[in-house]
Amino acid sequence: MDRKIISLIFVLTSLITFSSCEPSDVDGLPQGKYYFMIINNTCQNVAIECHTTWEDYEDFTINLAAGDSVIYEGYPDGFEYIQFPKGELYIVFDDTLKYSCSYVDEEKPYYSQMLKEILNFDFVLDGPDIYLRSYEITEKEYEYAKAHPYKFEEE
């Protein structure tokens, strides 16, 4: 009797495990194309500086004029696509105000990380072949950056 119960538990566990897996879970990265869109809905020019720690990528900057937007492919990271390679990420408003998206405000942890936090991106298209997530930089982000500017390290 005990063997039958143990066998039944094993079969049920296997069925639950295998039925909950999608093909993309087994094959690695999810299928489809993953894109990210950033919209500059401010009156300022915006530069997004990415200083990556990944060996296969170089540092880069995305420049957005006021009212401009950009769409780009996501970066593979393990079993998902992310919006930027790992590393330091900054938003620079009008070449004068620099904000570190690595800053974490305990009262607003997601908001304070702005573009660095994937949960701050909204779904525009959700597959199955094309996925698009967007983030809108607004005057609210600009005001938050003014209240929490990046302070350069002392030399």
PDB file of C-alpha atoms in Angstrom:
ATOM      1  CA  MET A   1       0.000   0.000   0.000  1.00  0.00           C
ATOM      2  CA  ASP A   2       2.811   2.433   0.855  1.00  0.00           C
ATOM      3  CA  ARG A   3       4.474   1.799  -2.507  1.00  0.00           C
ATOM      4  CA  LYS A   4       1.286   2.694  -4.362  1.00  0.00           C
ATOM      5  CA  ILE A   5       0.955   5.982  -2.480  1.00  0.00           C
ATOM      6  CA  ILE A   6       4.589   6.869  -3.081  1.00  0.00           C
ATOM      7  CA  SER A   7       4.250   5.991  -6.800  1.00  0.00           C
ATOM      8  CA  LEU A   8       1.054   8.046  -7.068  1.00  0.00           C
ATOM      9  CA  ILE A   9       2.738  11.049  -5.412  1.00  0.00           C
ATOM     10  CA  PHE A  10       5.705  10.713  -7.784  1.00  0.00           C
ATOM     11  CA  VAL A  11       3.449  10.550 -10.873  1.00  0.00           C
ATOM     12  CA  LEU A  12       1.358  13.540  -9.730  1.00  0.00           C
ATOM     13  CA  THR A  13       4.465  15.586  -8.942  1.00  0.00           C
ATOM     14  CA  SER A  14       5.943  14.774 -12.366  1.00  0.00           C
ATOM     15  CA  LEU A  15       2.727  15.717 -14.148  1.00  0.00           C
ATOM     16  CA  ILE A  16       2.482  19.019 -12.310  1.00  0.00           C
ATOM     17  CA  THR A  17       6.141  19.811 -12.956  1.00  0.00           C
ATOM     18  CA  PHE A  18       6.115  18.963 -16.659  1.00  0.00           C
ATOM     19  CA  SER A  19       2.711  20.470 -17.410  1.00  0.00           C
ATOM     20  CA  SER A  20       3.730  23.812 -15.893  1.00  0.00           C
ATOM     21  CA  CYS A  21       6.794  24.135 -18.133  1.00  0.00           C
ATOM     22  CA  GLU A  22       6.465  25.984 -21.400  1.00  0.00           C
ATOM     23  CA  PRO A  23       8.829  25.143 -24.276  1.00  0.00           C
ATOM     24  CA  SER A  24      10.716  28.409 -23.732  1.00  0.00           C
ATOM     25  CA  ASP A  25      11.426  27.407 -20.125  1.00  0.00           C
ATOM     26  CA  VAL A  26      13.250  24.312 -21.333  1.00  0.00           C
ATOM     27  CA  ASP A  27      15.014  25.816 -24.360  1.00  0.00           C
ATOM     28  CA  GLY A  28      16.570  28.833 -22.608  1.00  0.00           C
ATOM     29  CA  LEU A  29      15.563  32.354 -23.605  1.00  0.00           C
ATOM     30  CA  PRO A  30      11.882  32.892 -24.399  1.00  0.00           C
ATOM     31  CA  GLN A  31      10.886  32.798 -28.069  1.00  0.00           C
ATOM     32  CA  GLY A  32      10.009  35.978 -29.977  1.00  0.00           C
ATOM     33  CA  LYS A  33      11.566  39.417 -30.337  1.00  0.00           C
ATOM     34  CA  TYR A  34      11.864  41.613 -27.236  1.00  0.00           C
ATOM     35  CA  TYR A  35      11.956  45.386 -27.627  1.00  0.00           C
ATOM     36  CA  PHE A  36      12.053  48.335 -25.275  1.00  0.00           C
ATOM     37  CA  MET A  37      10.818  51.852 -25.969  1.00  0.00           C
ATOM     38  CA  ILE A  38      11.815  54.972 -24.060  1.00  0.00           C
ATOM     39  CA  ILE A  39       9.780  58.131 -24.546  1.00  0.00           C
ATOM     40  CA  ASN A  40      11.146  61.535 -23.535  1.00  0.00           C
ATOM     41  CA  ASN A  41       8.001  63.450 -22.604  1.00  0.00           C
ATOM     42  CA  THR A  42       9.874  66.383 -21.048  1.00  0.00           C
ATOM     43  CA  CYS A  43      10.966  69.821 -22.239  1.00  0.00           C
ATOM     44  CA  GLN A  44      14.615  68.838 -21.702  1.00  0.00           C
ATOM     45  CA  ASN A  45      17.050  66.905 -23.839  1.00  0.00           C
ATOM     46  CA  VAL A  46      17.828  63.597 -22.172  1.00  0.00           C
ATOM     47  CA  ALA A  47      20.893  61.363 -22.355  1.00  0.00           C
ATOM     48  CA  ILE A  48      20.806  57.845 -20.944  1.00  0.00           C
ATOM     49  CA  GLU A  49      24.314  56.670 -20.076  1.00  0.00           C
ATOM     50  CA  CYS A  50      24.938  52.958 -19.633  1.00  0.00           C
ATOM     51  CA  HIS A  51      28.276  51.963 -18.104  1.00  0.00           C
ATOM     52  CA  THR A  52      28.094  48.211 -18.427  1.00  0.00           C
ATOM     53  CA  THR A  53      29.939  45.573 -16.443  1.00  0.00           C
ATOM     54  CA  TRP A  54      29.309  42.938 -19.143  1.00  0.00           C
ATOM     55  CA  GLU A  55      32.441  41.991 -21.085  1.00  0.00           C
ATOM     56  CA  ASP A  56      30.625  41.556 -24.421  1.00  0.00           C
ATOM     57  CA  TYR A  57      29.173  45.087 -24.454  1.00  0.00           C
ATOM     58  CA  GLU A  58      30.708  48.551 -24.487  1.00  0.00           C
ATOM     59  CA  ASP A  59      29.429  51.597 -22.617  1.00  0.00           C
ATOM     60  CA  PHE A  60      26.944  53.612 -24.648  1.00  0.00           C
ATOM     61  CA  THR A  61      24.677  56.662 -24.513  1.00  0.00           C
ATOM     62  CA  ILE A  62      21.154  57.113 -25.894  1.00  0.00           C
ATOM     63  CA  ASN A  63      20.359  60.755 -26.710  1.00  0.00           C
ATOM     64  CA  LEU A  64      16.721  61.847 -26.830  1.00  0.00           C
ATOM     65  CA  ALA A  65      15.572  65.335 -27.746  1.00  0.00           C
ATOM     66  CA  ALA A  66      12.507  66.711 -25.983  1.00  0.00           C
ATOM     67  CA  GLY A  67       9.468  64.789 -27.222  1.00  0.00           C
ATOM     68  CA  ASP A  68      11.598  62.113 -28.933  1.00  0.00           C
ATOM     69  CA  SER A  69      11.527  58.334 -28.436  1.00  0.00           C
ATOM     70  CA  VAL A  70      13.651  55.297 -29.237  1.00  0.00           C
ATOM     71  CA  ILE A  71      12.949  51.576 -29.682  1.00  0.00           C
ATOM     72  CA  TYR A  72      15.735  49.009 -29.334  1.00  0.00           C
ATOM     73  CA  GLU A  73      16.166  45.272 -28.820  1.00  0.00           C
ATOM     74  CA  GLY A  74      16.478  43.898 -25.310  1.00  0.00           C
ATOM     75  CA  TYR A  75      19.609  42.296 -23.914  1.00  0.00           C
ATOM     76  CA  PRO A  76      19.634  38.551 -23.136  1.00  0.00           C
ATOM     77  CA  ASP A  77      20.237  37.823 -19.464  1.00  0.00           C
ATOM     78  CA  GLY A  78      19.855  34.236 -18.334  1.00  0.00           C
ATOM     79  CA  PHE A  79      16.281  33.194 -19.161  1.00  0.00           C
ATOM     80  CA  GLU A  80      14.907  36.665 -19.944  1.00  0.00           C
ATOM     81  CA  TYR A  81      15.510  39.854 -21.874  1.00  0.00           C
ATOM     82  CA  ILE A  82      16.268  43.053 -19.973  1.00  0.00           C
ATOM     83  CA  GLN A  83      16.266  46.717 -20.944  1.00  0.00           C
ATOM     84  CA  PHE A  84      19.987  47.460 -20.379  1.00  0.00           C
ATOM     85  CA  PRO A  85      23.121  45.408 -19.758  1.00  0.00           C
ATOM     86  CA  LYS A  86      24.082  45.167 -16.082  1.00  0.00           C
ATOM     87  CA  GLY A  87      26.101  48.072 -14.706  1.00  0.00           C
ATOM     88  CA  GLU A  88      25.605  51.729 -13.824  1.00  0.00           C
ATOM     89  CA  LEU A  89      22.780  53.652 -15.474  1.00  0.00           C
ATOM     90  CA  TYR A  90      22.358  57.434 -15.459  1.00  0.00           C
ATOM     91  CA  ILE A  91      19.835  59.913 -16.841  1.00  0.00           C
ATOM     92  CA  VAL A  92      21.262  63.310 -17.774  1.00  0.00           C
ATOM     93  CA  PHE A  93      18.863  66.216 -18.338  1.00  0.00           C
ATOM     94  CA  ASP A  94      20.085  69.047 -20.605  1.00  0.00           C
ATOM     95  CA  ASP A  95      23.748  68.116 -20.046  1.00  0.00           C
ATOM     96  CA  THR A  96      23.590  69.604 -16.536  1.00  0.00           C
ATOM     97  CA  LEU A  97      21.556  67.414 -14.185  1.00  0.00           C
ATOM     98  CA  LYS A  98      22.789  63.839 -13.769  1.00  0.00           C
ATOM     99  CA  TYR A  99      20.750  61.225 -11.898  1.00  0.00           C
ATOM    100  CA  SER A 100      21.944  57.737 -10.944  1.00  0.00           C
ATOM    101  CA  CYS A 101      19.287  55.082 -11.531  1.00  0.00           C
ATOM    102  CA  SER A 102      21.249  52.898  -9.111  1.00  0.00           C
ATOM    103  CA  TYR A 103      20.103  55.149  -6.264  1.00  0.00           C
ATOM    104  CA  VAL A 104      17.462  53.376  -4.147  1.00  0.00           C
ATOM    105  CA  ASP A 105      15.070  55.502  -2.128  1.00  0.00           C
ATOM    106  CA  GLU A 106      13.645  53.272   0.621  1.00  0.00           C
ATOM    107  CA  GLU A 107      10.255  55.016   0.357  1.00  0.00           C
ATOM    108  CA  LYS A 108      10.124  54.680  -3.442  1.00  0.00           C
ATOM    109  CA  PRO A 109      12.410  51.764  -4.352  1.00  0.00           C
ATOM    110  CA  TYR A 110      11.061  51.138  -7.872  1.00  0.00           C
ATOM    111  CA  TYR A 111      10.501  54.767  -8.762  1.00  0.00           C
ATOM    112  CA  SER A 112      13.936  55.857  -7.602  1.00  0.00           C
ATOM    113  CA  GLN A 113      15.572  53.345  -9.975  1.00  0.00           C
ATOM    114  CA  MET A 114      13.549  54.671 -12.925  1.00  0.00           C
ATOM    115  CA  LEU A 115      14.903  53.045 -16.119  1.00  0.00           C
ATOM    116  CA  LYS A 116      17.009  50.447 -14.313  1.00  0.00           C
ATOM    117  CA  GLU A 117      13.972  48.705 -12.770  1.00  0.00           C
ATOM    118  CA  ILE A 118      12.212  46.440 -15.286  1.00  0.00           C
ATOM    119  CA  LEU A 119       8.972  46.620 -13.279  1.00  0.00           C
ATOM    120  CA  ASN A 120       8.726  50.317 -14.183  1.00  0.00           C
ATOM    121  CA  PHE A 121       8.289  49.442 -17.873  1.00  0.00           C
ATOM    122  CA  ASP A 122       4.726  49.001 -19.166  1.00  0.00           C
ATOM    123  CA  PHE A 123       3.680  46.253 -21.591  1.00  0.00           C
ATOM    124  CA  VAL A 124       2.625  47.628 -24.975  1.00  0.00           C
ATOM    125  CA  LEU A 125       2.730  44.336 -26.899  1.00  0.00           C
ATOM    126  CA  ASP A 126       2.718  41.021 -25.080  1.00  0.00           C
ATOM    127  CA  GLY A 127       3.632  38.432 -27.691  1.00  0.00           C
ATOM    128  CA  PRO A 128       3.574  35.785 -28.843  1.00  0.00           C
ATOM    129  CA  ASP A 129       6.043  36.871 -31.553  1.00  0.00           C
ATOM    130  CA  ILE A 130       6.818  40.463 -30.556  1.00  0.00           C
ATOM    131  CA  TYR A 131       7.067  41.888 -27.049  1.00  0.00           C
ATOM    132  CA  LEU A 132       7.366  45.603 -26.401  1.00  0.00           C
ATOM    133  CA  ARG A 133       7.763  47.347 -23.058  1.00  0.00           C
ATOM    134  CA  SER A 134       7.850  51.132 -22.688  1.00  0.00           C
ATOM    135  CA  TYR A 135       9.007  53.731 -20.204  1.00  0.00           C
ATOM    136  CA  GLU A 136       8.029  57.400 -20.314  1.00  0.00           C
ATOM    137  CA  ILE A 137      10.378  60.009 -18.881  1.00  0.00           C
ATOM    138  CA  THR A 138       8.192  62.865 -17.632  1.00  0.00           C
ATOM    139  CA  GLU A 139       8.594  66.124 -15.765  1.00  0.00           C
ATOM    140  CA  LYS A 140       7.974  64.076 -12.606  1.00  0.00           C
ATOM    141  CA  GLU A 141      11.259  62.192 -13.216  1.00  0.00           C
ATOM    142  CA  TYR A 142      13.015  65.484 -13.904  1.00  0.00           C
ATOM    143  CA  GLU A 143      11.777  66.964 -10.605  1.00  0.00           C
ATOM    144  CA  TYR A 144      12.766  63.784  -8.744  1.00  0.00           C
ATOM    145  CA  ALA A 145      16.253  63.957 -10.300  1.00  0.00           C
ATOM    146  CA  LYS A 146      16.580  67.607  -9.239  1.00  0.00           C
ATOM    147  CA  ALA A 147      15.781  66.588  -5.657  1.00  0.00           C
ATOM    148  CA  HIS A 148      18.269  63.651  -5.782  1.00  0.00           C
ATOM    149  CA  PRO A 149      21.118  64.648  -8.130  1.00  0.00           C
ATOM    150  CA  TYR A 150      24.075  62.371  -8.672  1.00  0.00           C
ATOM    151  CA  LYS A 151      27.066  63.548  -6.693  1.00  0.00           C
ATOM    152  CA  PHE A 152      30.349  62.756  -8.407  1.00  0.00           C
ATOM    153  CA  GLU A 153      32.858  60.837  -6.326  1.00  0.00           C
ATOM    154  CA  GLU A 154      35.536  62.969  -4.714  1.00  0.00           C
ATOM    155  CA  GLU A 155      38.941  62.569  -6.369  1.00  0.00           C
TER     156      GLU A 155
END
